[in-house]
Amino acid sequence: MKSIKQYFPFFICLLVTTFFVTENLFSQIQFVENKGQWDAEVKFKSGAGSGSFYLTEKGFTVAQYNPIDLENIKIMQHEASSGHEAAKRKIENSKIRSHAYTVQFLNAQTPQILPDKPLPSVNNYFIGNDKSKWASNCQIYMGVTYKNIYPGIDIRYYSDGDGNLKYDFIVSPGAKIDDIAMRYNGAKNLSIKNRELNITTPLGVNKELKPYTYQLIDNQKQELECRYVIKGDVVKFKVKNYSPDKTLIIDPTEVFFSYSGSTADNWGFTATYGADGSFYGGGIVWDSGFPASPGGYDKSFNGDFDISIIKLSPDGRNRIYATYIGGSGGDQPHSLIVDNQGNLVLAGRSNSADYPVKGSTFGKGGGFDIVVTKLNASGSDIIGSMKIGGTGADGVNISDDHSNKLQSLKRNYGDDARSEVLLDGAGNIYVASCTSSGGNSIDDGAFPTTPGAFQTKLQGKQDAVVLKLNPDCNTILFSTLLGGKEDDAAYVLTLGNNNLYVAGGTASSDFFKNIPTSGVVRSSNADLGSADNQDPCDGFIVELNNTGTTAIRGTYIGTEKADQLYGIETDKFGFIYVMGTSEGNMQVINAAYSNANAKQFVTKLEPDLTKVIYQTVFGSVNSIVPNISPTAFLVDRCENIYVSGWGGKSNSSFHGGNTKGMPVTPDAIKSQTDASGSDFYFIVLKKNADQLLYGTFFGQQDPIGQTEPITFGDHVDGGTSRFDRNGIIYQAICANCFKSVPFPGTPGAWSTTNQSIGKNNGACNLGMLKIEMDYAGV
């Protein structure tokens, strides 16, 4: 688990301690500020399970209650509520055994106390008749840092992904680890067992896991020996063999990496998150053998290839449910999202005549059609499901043949399966996609649009599609096309300023012929007329009203070469952010951090699209082509930027980009890409592109050369993954194809090995990766 990164330039030592307390005392750690409702010595309190944790100025207090006594009281209260007088008397005479111990930092100085990651809710305390003990609007935080508790030493309190309380000591250059001394008052005994600190109390034993730290030596993580030393009631730390000229840090948490557990070939497409941190993975499966769960909607394989959906617990250890979805043809998921009730909405495409529809089919249909399906929270049934399409290819960007060559807007392997689904606050469903269904009417095979839609007929070879469905996923609220005389596709969308912003790629010079462009950043397609560009395309942004009847304004984003937008976000002030790739040279504007002539870019624009606030590029320096095919994009509440994507072997017959030379930080999970440059890549940029906060690779070690084992590189076959608002990535991977390179999952995860047999297509497995970047409060 990472704590503080890159604030100390020469030497940092982090001593990390984790509590494991009886009865899961510290699950769901949150720190509530003291505004007079508790004793004045208390700065923050965290209450959970059967106890409380109090932060004071120079230490902390652990207060515990016997969990058996609490459970007995609960039972008696239930009986008393039913009128049992005996139970009422038992409650009056009952006792709850409790105990508290304190930890004091000896010889500490007065620290600067800095809470972080505030939650949107607050606590109010109006208890008893003493108004001096009442407090309102008490802010709740996810972490607290004490700056300079000792000279040059900070301490940070926070919770890990499993709900355990953790605290880190951060020792800066010139500071002394020996200054740290913790006196335990109220414990029966202190002892060390298996390098863990055991704190014995009348209620049981609390454990603090072994402290650890590491340094980066020759770009490799080297853990140092760090142990507890007990003298009476005082605990200190002993660190051996550290180098004072090297940086010691704690990396972000790789929460888990798990396979789906399918024994059938199972390709990875898309992923999203639940409110509790649960992981939803979507892919396609080619045979029986996907681990569909008892009670799942569909437990049997149905056609050429089916959609596979699996939900894992927040720690990745348990399958909550898994199901097939599909008909007798081919079915794909391109994007997933979860509503406030825990129902899963998927958008994709299907050419199955018998795809499960619950509601109506919109349009004549034929070939591949767009599908939108809503599963209930248990995964046991479909709430609503629709097919939308004409007689041409719908939900297919350029072609569905996975042909290994650049084709117009199809710049990466898997680009044929790009679309996104989004929800508004009322649960309405929005979809960005594309169509090549032409014709004069729905009966004639045209793509179906709604009355009054901004654009009702196909204008070129392929147009972008924007849909809005009701929360029950059985009625189209609006359907409109966007496009000019060439190829156009909508890949992503976001809500902001009471309107809908859509982004993607266009090869049309007349894309904005009916859309206002007065004063916008660019009103013409910069690619057209370039003699050396056989497939001209630019990114586009269109602002639509929420009924799909009016295009308010739009702009191109691009250079003289091929450019497309694969991410769009708004911040709390209404500014627009887009992320994409360019085969030209995007200009750097008002950004302190950039990588010269790199081919991935992020742009921040005014809400009316008239001005670029800043623009930066990232990736390998002086690259000729983009490094990655982007899969996820986020702007967090602090306006930090997150991007994920992949590059390498799977793209070798497209533009040929790979991950070699992309920037990483010392705390990277994987600091060097493999020999082939076939990895996933994750980056975090500070607000306004001021600096690189984090960069890492992730993936198996793919070799390169004449005698290498057959591998396909880490990739996805289409679709979107997502960062949640805390900057945690939920990434789908088409992982470990051909199984010729070992790549195990996280110990204890749902499935730690690729079990696919690969009867038809190469033994791939849906990989599910969750990484906590821990920058959402920075």
mmCIF file of C-alpha atoms in Angstrom, residues 25 57 90 104 121 175 290 357 363 445 471 490 599 705 724 737 745:
data_model
loop_
_atom_site.group_PDB
_atom_site.id
_atom_site.type_symbol
_atom_site.label_atom_id
_atom_site.label_comp_id
_atom_site.label_asym_id
_atom_site.label_seq_id
_atom_site.Cartn_x
_atom_site.Cartn_y
_atom_site.Cartn_z
ATOM 1 C CA LEU A 25 -12.276 -4.172 14.831
ATOM 2 C CA GLU A 57 -1.720 14.769 19.288
ATOM 3 C CA LYS A 90 -31.443 -8.756 31.780
ATOM 4 C CA GLN A 104 2.431 7.388 23.209
ATOM 5 C CA SER A 121 -21.098 13.132 4.094
ATOM 6 C CA ALA A 175 16.143 11.993 10.127
ATOM 7 C CA PHE A 290 -17.176 -20.838 -18.240
ATOM 8 C CA VAL A 357 -34.758 -9.504 -25.576
ATOM 9 C CA GLY A 363 -35.526 -1.410 -35.913
ATOM 10 C CA GLY A 445 -33.467 -1.282 -43.238
ATOM 11 C CA PRO A 471 -33.935 2.797 -16.577
ATOM 12 C CA ALA A 490 -18.749 7.584 -31.307
ATOM 13 C CA LYS A 599 1.650 10.158 -29.255
ATOM 14 C CA GLY A 705 12.740 -13.315 -31.266
ATOM 15 C CA ASP A 724 -13.698 4.480 -10.067
ATOM 16 C CA CYS A 737 -3.014 -16.554 -24.441
ATOM 17 C CA GLY A 745 -2.790 -14.519 -10.401
#
